Amino acid sequence: MKVPVWAEIDLCAIAQNMREIRKIVSPKSEIMAVVKANAYGHGALESAKVVLANGAKSLAVARVEEAKELRKAGIEAPVLLLGYTPGAQFKEVLDLNLIQTVYSLEMAEALNSIAERSGRQAKVHIKIDTGMGRLGLTPGKSALEDVLKAARLPHLIPEGIFTHFAAADSADKTFALAQLELFNSFLEALRKAGLEFPLRHCANSAALLDLPQTCLNLVRPGIIIYGLYPSNEIRNSLNLKPAMSFKTRIAQIKKVPAGFKVSYGSTYQTSHPTVIAVISAGYADGYSRLLSSRGIVLVNGQRARVVGRVCMDQCMVDVGHINDVYPGDEVVLFGSGGGETIPVEEIAKLTGTISYEIVCMVNSRVPRYYLNQKGQ
């Protein structure tokens, strides 16, 4: 690569992960692949093409802007908007033939009104909040009445209904199972009232792996598509392969004495003569400042420690123990290179966060290079 910092995305890995997911999903269940947040940093368009070619029937994003990019690129598959959509964008939802998540009767009525004025019908999925405390109607008599009213609106097509688990990625499944029971009870109440949605879904990545009973007739894998597990408490026999490697280059090599101060605030000082490599990635690229004097990178296939504070566009690494290091050499921030790997989960642990955030943080100014485009 001729750039100072980049991300490599292995499309064959995404294809393999989709095939692994298909193995544990009933043939009766459709796969809706979640490609929001630029496919968790992996590139929504390229990822969407791969998942649709490997078993996904539909896609899910968070916002209209994300869906618009897919439509502009010629993606015609059904796309569900999972998040909040302002009423001012409802016409665009119709123009782009998107499926809108609805989580209140008022929202349903507003969308119905826009659809009526446009002479069209809007597909919707109703969101039920069974314990996440986020978007959704809370199960009960009022919610039941609201869903029945929304489903009768003449310019809405009530295609689906779903909920989302708050703790399916925990070892203790008690709360997830309680959510499932509540959701199923609500679906049964709707059936008794004469309403059954064609699509019913609640299984996210963690539920797919650990709770097969949550796989209704549609499932929503997200992070596992990209080869990462939802948490350290979730492990499965699936042969998942991480798809992203985040890389940079050495800009300069410095031989320094003991007592040499490094980076802003002079928070790091060498204890002995060594060699410092200045590398061309910083927090503006998505390499967290929390990795200051903590991060580990790969240089020539060997681990080296970040020293001093991570800067906006660079950071420094002690490479005194590694032979034959030169400006221009490749450095792996996470992922694989030189026959070795720094797992995303390791970086997440060092920064006190989750793997989702680490891959999503890789900035838009970092170019993505897609590997194995013909082998997917």
Coordinates of C-alpha atoms in Angstrom, one line a residue:
M1 CA 0.0 0.0 0.0
K2 CA 1.3 3.5 -0.9
V3 CA -0.6 5.3 1.9
P4 CA 0.6 5.9 5.5
V5 CA -2.3 4.1 7.2
W6 CA -5.0 1.7 5.9
A7 CA -7.4 -1.1 6.7
E8 CA -7.4 -4.4 4.9
I9 CA -10.7 -6.1 4.6
D10 CA -10.7 -9.8 3.7
L11 CA -14.0 -10.4 1.8
C12 CA -13.4 -14.1 1.8
A13 CA -13.5 -14.0 5.6
I14 CA -16.9 -12.3 5.5
A15 CA -18.1 -14.9 3.0
Q16 CA -16.8 -17.7 5.2
N17 CA -18.4 -16.2 8.3
M18 CA -21.8 -16.0 6.5
R19 CA -21.5 -19.6 5.5
E20 CA -20.8 -20.5 9.1
I21 CA -23.8 -18.5 10.3
R22 CA -26.0 -20.3 7.7
K23 CA -25.0 -23.6 9.2
I24 CA -26.6 -22.8 12.6
V25 CA -29.7 -21.0 11.2
S26 CA -32.7 -23.0 10.3
P27 CA -33.5 -23.1 6.5
K28 CA -36.9 -21.7 7.5
S29 CA -35.2 -18.5 8.9
E30 CA -34.1 -15.6 6.7
I31 CA -30.9 -13.8 7.4
M32 CA -31.0 -10.0 7.7
A33 CA -27.4 -8.9 7.7
V34 CA -26.6 -5.8 9.8
V35 CA -24.4 -3.4 7.9
K36 CA -24.9 -0.3 9.9
A37 CA -22.0 2.0 10.9
N38 CA -20.3 1.3 7.6
A39 CA -20.6 -2.4 8.2
Y40 CA -19.0 -2.0 11.6
G41 CA -16.2 -0.1 9.9
H42 CA -15.6 -2.7 7.2
G43 CA -17.3 -0.8 4.4
A44 CA -21.0 -1.1 3.9
L45 CA -21.2 -1.5 0.1
E46 CA -18.5 -4.2 -0.3
S47 CA -19.8 -6.0 2.8
A48 CA -23.4 -5.8 1.6
K49 CA -22.5 -7.4 -1.8
V50 CA -20.7 -10.3 0.0
V51 CA -23.4 -11.0 2.5
L52 CA -26.1 -11.0 -0.1
A53 CA -24.1 -13.4 -2.3
N54 CA -23.7 -15.7 0.7
G55 CA -27.2 -16.2 2.1
A56 CA -28.5 -12.9 3.4
K57 CA -32.0 -11.9 2.0
S58 CA -32.1 -8.4 3.5
L59 CA -29.9 -5.8 5.2
A60 CA -30.3 -3.6 8.2
V61 CA -28.8 -0.1 8.8
A62 CA -29.4 2.6 11.4
R63 CA -30.1 5.7 9.3
V64 CA -31.5 6.8 6.0
E65 CA -28.1 8.2 4.9
E66 CA -26.6 4.7 5.2
A67 CA -29.4 3.2 3.2
K68 CA -29.1 5.9 0.5
E69 CA -25.5 4.9 -0.1
L70 CA -26.5 1.3 -0.7
R71 CA -29.3 2.3 -3.1
K72 CA -27.0 4.7 -5.0
A73 CA -24.6 1.8 -5.5
G74 CA -27.4 -0.4 -7.0
I75 CA -28.2 -2.5 -4.0
E76 CA -31.9 -3.4 -4.4
A77 CA -32.3 -5.9 -1.5
P78 CA -34.8 -5.0 1.3
V79 CA -33.2 -2.6 3.8
L80 CA -34.6 -2.1 7.3
L81 CA -34.0 1.2 9.2
L82 CA -33.3 0.1 12.8
G83 CA -33.1 3.6 14.3
Y84 CA -34.8 6.9 14.7
T85 CA -36.0 8.5 11.4
P86 CA -37.2 12.1 11.6
G87 CA -40.6 12.7 10.0
A88 CA -39.0 15.1 7.5
Q89 CA -37.2 12.0 6.0
F90 CA -40.3 9.8 5.7
K91 CA -40.8 10.8 2.0
E92 CA -37.2 9.7 1.4
V93 CA -37.9 6.4 3.1
L94 CA -40.7 5.9 0.5
D95 CA -38.6 7.1 -2.4
L96 CA -35.8 4.7 -1.5
N97 CA -38.2 1.8 -0.9
L98 CA -36.9 1.3 2.6
I99 CA -38.5 -0.5 5.6
Q100 CA -39.1 1.7 8.6
T101 CA -38.9 0.6 12.2
V102 CA -42.0 2.0 14.0
Y103 CA -42.1 2.2 17.8
S104 CA -45.1 4.3 18.6
L105 CA -48.6 4.8 17.2
E106 CA -47.9 8.5 16.6
M107 CA -44.9 7.6 14.4
A108 CA -47.0 5.0 12.5
E109 CA -49.8 7.6 11.9
A110 CA -47.2 10.2 10.7
L111 CA -45.7 7.8 8.3
N112 CA -49.1 6.7 7.1
S113 CA -50.0 10.3 6.4
I114 CA -46.9 10.9 4.3
A115 CA -47.5 7.6 2.4
E116 CA -51.1 8.6 1.7
R117 CA -50.1 12.0 0.3
S118 CA -47.5 10.2 -1.9
G119 CA -50.0 7.7 -3.1
R120 CA -47.8 4.8 -1.8
Q121 CA -47.6 2.3 1.0
A122 CA -44.8 2.0 3.5
K123 CA -43.4 -1.3 4.8
V124 CA -42.9 -1.3 8.5
H125 CA -41.5 -3.5 11.3
I126 CA -42.9 -2.8 14.8
K127 CA -40.3 -2.6 17.6
I128 CA -41.2 -4.0 21.0
D129 CA -39.1 -3.1 24.0
T130 CA -38.9 -6.2 26.1
G131 CA -36.1 -5.0 28.4
M132 CA -33.5 -3.0 26.5
G133 CA -35.0 0.3 27.7
R134 CA -34.4 1.7 24.2
L135 CA -36.7 2.3 21.3
G136 CA -39.9 0.3 21.3
L137 CA -43.4 -0.2 22.6
T138 CA -43.5 -1.7 26.1
P139 CA -45.6 -4.9 26.1
G140 CA -49.0 -4.5 27.7
K141 CA -52.6 -3.6 27.0
S142 CA -51.8 -0.2 25.6
A143 CA -49.0 -1.4 23.3
L144 CA -51.3 -4.2 22.1
E145 CA -54.0 -1.7 21.2
D146 CA -51.5 0.6 19.5
V147 CA -50.0 -2.2 17.4
L148 CA -53.4 -3.3 16.3
K149 CA -54.3 0.3 15.3
A150 CA -51.0 0.8 13.5
A151 CA -51.4 -2.4 11.5
R152 CA -54.8 -1.3 10.3
L153 CA -53.6 2.0 8.9
P154 CA -54.3 1.8 5.1
H155 CA -51.0 3.1 3.8
L156 CA -48.8 0.9 6.0
I157 CA -47.7 -2.7 5.3
P158 CA -47.1 -4.4 8.7
E159 CA -44.4 -6.7 7.4
G160 CA -42.5 -7.5 10.6
I161 CA -42.2 -7.2 14.4
F162 CA -39.1 -7.5 16.5
T163 CA -37.3 -7.0 19.8
H164 CA -33.7 -6.7 20.8
F165 CA -31.8 -8.5 23.7
A166 CA -30.0 -6.5 26.3
A167 CA -27.8 -9.3 27.7
A168 CA -27.7 -12.2 25.3
D169 CA -23.9 -11.9 25.3
S170 CA -23.7 -12.6 29.1
A171 CA -23.0 -16.1 30.5
D172 CA -26.2 -15.8 32.5
K173 CA -29.1 -16.1 30.1
T174 CA -31.9 -15.5 32.6
F175 CA -32.8 -12.0 31.5
A176 CA -32.5 -12.9 27.8
L177 CA -34.9 -15.8 28.3
A178 CA -37.3 -13.6 30.2
Q179 CA -37.2 -11.1 27.2
L180 CA -37.9 -14.0 24.8
E181 CA -40.9 -15.2 26.9
L182 CA -42.3 -11.7 27.1
F183 CA -41.9 -11.2 23.3
N184 CA -43.5 -14.6 22.5
S185 CA -46.4 -13.8 24.9
F186 CA -47.0 -10.5 23.1
L187 CA -47.0 -12.2 19.7
E188 CA -49.5 -14.7 21.1
A189 CA -51.7 -11.9 22.3
L190 CA -51.6 -10.3 18.8
R191 CA -52.5 -13.7 17.2
K192 CA -55.5 -14.0 19.5
A193 CA -56.5 -10.5 18.4
G194 CA -56.2 -11.6 14.7
L195 CA -52.9 -10.2 13.8
E196 CA -49.8 -12.2 12.8
F197 CA -46.8 -10.5 11.2
P198 CA -45.1 -12.3 8.3
L199 CA -41.6 -11.7 9.8
R200 CA -40.8 -12.1 13.5
H201 CA -37.2 -11.6 14.8
C202 CA -35.2 -11.1 17.9
A203 CA -31.9 -13.1 17.5
N204 CA -28.8 -11.0 17.3
S205 CA -25.2 -12.4 17.1
A206 CA -25.1 -13.5 20.7
A207 CA -28.5 -15.1 20.6
L208 CA -27.7 -16.9 17.4
L209 CA -24.7 -18.5 19.0
D210 CA -26.1 -19.3 22.5
L211 CA -29.9 -19.3 22.3
P212 CA -31.1 -21.2 19.2
Q213 CA -34.7 -21.0 20.5
T214 CA -34.6 -17.2 19.7
C215 CA -34.2 -17.9 16.0
L216 CA -37.7 -17.1 14.7
N217 CA -38.3 -16.8 11.0
L218 CA -35.7 -14.0 10.6
V219 CA -32.4 -13.5 12.4
R220 CA -30.1 -10.4 12.6
P221 CA -26.4 -11.3 12.8
G222 CA -24.1 -8.3 13.1
I223 CA -20.6 -8.5 14.7
I224 CA -20.1 -12.2 13.9
I225 CA -20.4 -11.5 10.2
Y226 CA -17.1 -9.7 10.5
G227 CA -15.5 -12.5 12.4
L228 CA -15.7 -11.1 16.0
Y229 CA -17.5 -12.6 19.0
P230 CA -20.1 -10.4 20.8
S231 CA -18.2 -10.8 24.2
N232 CA -15.6 -12.9 25.9
E233 CA -18.5 -14.8 27.5
I234 CA -19.7 -16.0 24.2
R235 CA -17.6 -18.7 22.4
N236 CA -18.9 -21.2 19.9
S237 CA -17.7 -23.8 17.5
L238 CA -18.2 -21.6 14.5
N239 CA -15.1 -21.1 12.5
L240 CA -15.2 -17.3 12.4
K241 CA -12.4 -15.3 10.8
P242 CA -11.8 -11.7 11.6
A243 CA -12.0 -9.7 8.4
M244 CA -10.2 -6.4 9.3
S245 CA -6.5 -5.7 9.8
F246 CA -5.6 -2.1 10.7
K247 CA -2.1 -1.1 9.5
T248 CA 0.3 1.8 9.2
R249 CA 4.0 2.5 8.4
I250 CA 7.1 3.6 10.1
A251 CA 7.8 7.2 9.3
Q252 CA 11.1 7.7 11.2
I253 CA 13.6 5.7 13.3
K254 CA 15.4 7.4 16.2
K255 CA 18.2 5.9 18.3
V256 CA 17.8 7.5 21.7
P257 CA 19.7 7.6 25.0
A258 CA 18.4 6.7 28.5
G259 CA 16.3 9.5 29.9
F260 CA 14.8 10.5 26.5
K261 CA 11.3 12.0 26.8
V262 CA 8.6 11.0 24.3
S263 CA 5.4 12.7 23.1
Y264 CA 3.1 15.3 24.6
G265 CA 3.5 15.9 28.3
S266 CA 6.7 14.0 28.4
T267 CA 4.8 11.3 30.2
Y268 CA 7.2 8.6 29.0
Q269 CA 11.0 8.5 29.5
T270 CA 13.3 5.8 28.3
S271 CA 15.1 3.8 31.1
H272 CA 17.9 2.7 28.8
P273 CA 19.3 3.4 25.3
T274 CA 16.9 2.1 22.7
V275 CA 15.3 2.7 19.3
I276 CA 12.0 4.6 18.8
A277 CA 9.9 4.2 15.7
V278 CA 7.5 7.0 14.8
I279 CA 4.5 5.4 13.2
S280 CA 1.9 7.2 11.0
A281 CA -1.3 6.5 12.8
G282 CA -3.0 8.4 15.7
Y283 CA -6.3 8.9 17.4
A284 CA -7.7 10.8 14.3
D285 CA -7.4 7.5 12.4
G286 CA -9.1 5.5 15.2
Y287 CA -6.1 4.4 17.2
S288 CA -7.3 5.4 20.7
R289 CA -5.4 7.8 22.9
L290 CA -6.2 5.3 25.7
L291 CA -3.5 3.2 24.1
S292 CA -0.8 5.7 25.2
S293 CA 2.1 3.8 26.7
R294 CA -0.2 0.7 26.7
G295 CA -0.8 -0.3 23.1
I296 CA 0.9 -3.2 21.4
V297 CA 1.7 -3.3 17.7
L298 CA 3.4 -5.8 15.4
V299 CA 6.7 -4.8 13.7
N300 CA 8.3 -7.4 11.5
G301 CA 6.0 -10.0 13.1
Q302 CA 7.2 -9.1 16.6
R303 CA 5.3 -7.3 19.4
A304 CA 6.4 -3.8 20.3
R305 CA 4.9 -1.3 22.8
V306 CA 3.5 2.1 22.2
V307 CA 5.4 4.6 24.3
G308 CA 4.2 8.1 25.3
R309 CA 0.9 9.6 24.4
V310 CA -0.8 8.7 21.1
C311 CA -0.9 11.9 19.0
M312 CA -3.6 12.9 16.5
D313 CA -1.7 11.6 13.5
Q314 CA 1.3 9.6 14.9
C315 CA 2.5 7.7 17.8
M316 CA 5.8 6.2 19.0
V317 CA 6.8 2.6 19.5
D318 CA 9.9 1.1 21.2
V319 CA 11.6 -1.2 18.7
G320 CA 14.9 -1.5 20.4
H321 CA 14.5 -5.3 20.7
I322 CA 13.7 -5.8 17.0
N323 CA 16.4 -6.2 14.3
D324 CA 16.3 -4.6 10.8
V325 CA 13.6 -2.0 11.3
Y326 CA 13.5 0.7 8.7
P327 CA 11.3 3.7 7.7
G328 CA 8.5 2.5 5.5
D329 CA 8.1 -0.9 7.2
E330 CA 4.6 -2.1 7.8
V331 CA 3.2 -2.0 11.3
V332 CA 0.1 -3.9 12.4
L333 CA -2.1 -2.0 14.9
F334 CA -4.6 -4.9 15.1
G335 CA -5.2 -7.9 12.9
S336 CA -2.7 -10.1 11.2
G337 CA 0.7 -9.6 9.6
G338 CA 4.1 -11.2 9.5
G339 CA 2.6 -14.5 10.5
E340 CA 1.3 -13.1 13.8
T341 CA -1.9 -11.5 15.1
I342 CA -3.0 -8.9 17.5
P343 CA -6.7 -9.7 18.2
V344 CA -9.2 -6.8 18.2
E345 CA -10.4 -8.2 21.6
E346 CA -6.9 -7.5 23.0
I347 CA -7.0 -3.9 22.0
A348 CA -10.6 -3.6 23.3
K349 CA -9.4 -4.9 26.7
L350 CA -6.5 -2.5 26.8
T351 CA -8.9 0.4 26.2
G352 CA -11.7 -0.8 28.5
T353 CA -14.2 -1.2 25.7
I354 CA -15.7 -3.8 23.3
S355 CA -14.5 -5.1 19.9
Y356 CA -17.5 -3.4 18.2
E357 CA -16.2 0.1 19.2
I358 CA -12.6 -0.7 18.1
V359 CA -13.5 -1.6 14.5
C360 CA -16.1 1.2 14.3
M361 CA -13.6 3.7 15.4
V362 CA -11.4 3.2 12.3
N363 CA -11.9 6.6 10.7
S364 CA -13.3 7.4 7.3
R365 CA -10.0 9.0 6.3
V366 CA -8.4 5.6 6.6
P367 CA -8.8 3.9 3.1
R368 CA -10.1 0.4 3.0
Y369 CA -8.4 -2.1 0.7
Y370 CA -10.5 -5.2 -0.2
L371 CA -8.7 -8.5 -0.4
N372 CA -9.9 -11.6 -2.2
Q373 CA -12.6 -9.8 -4.2
K374 CA -12.8 -12.6 -6.7
G375 CA -12.7 -15.4 -4.2
Q376 CA -15.7 -14.5 -2.1

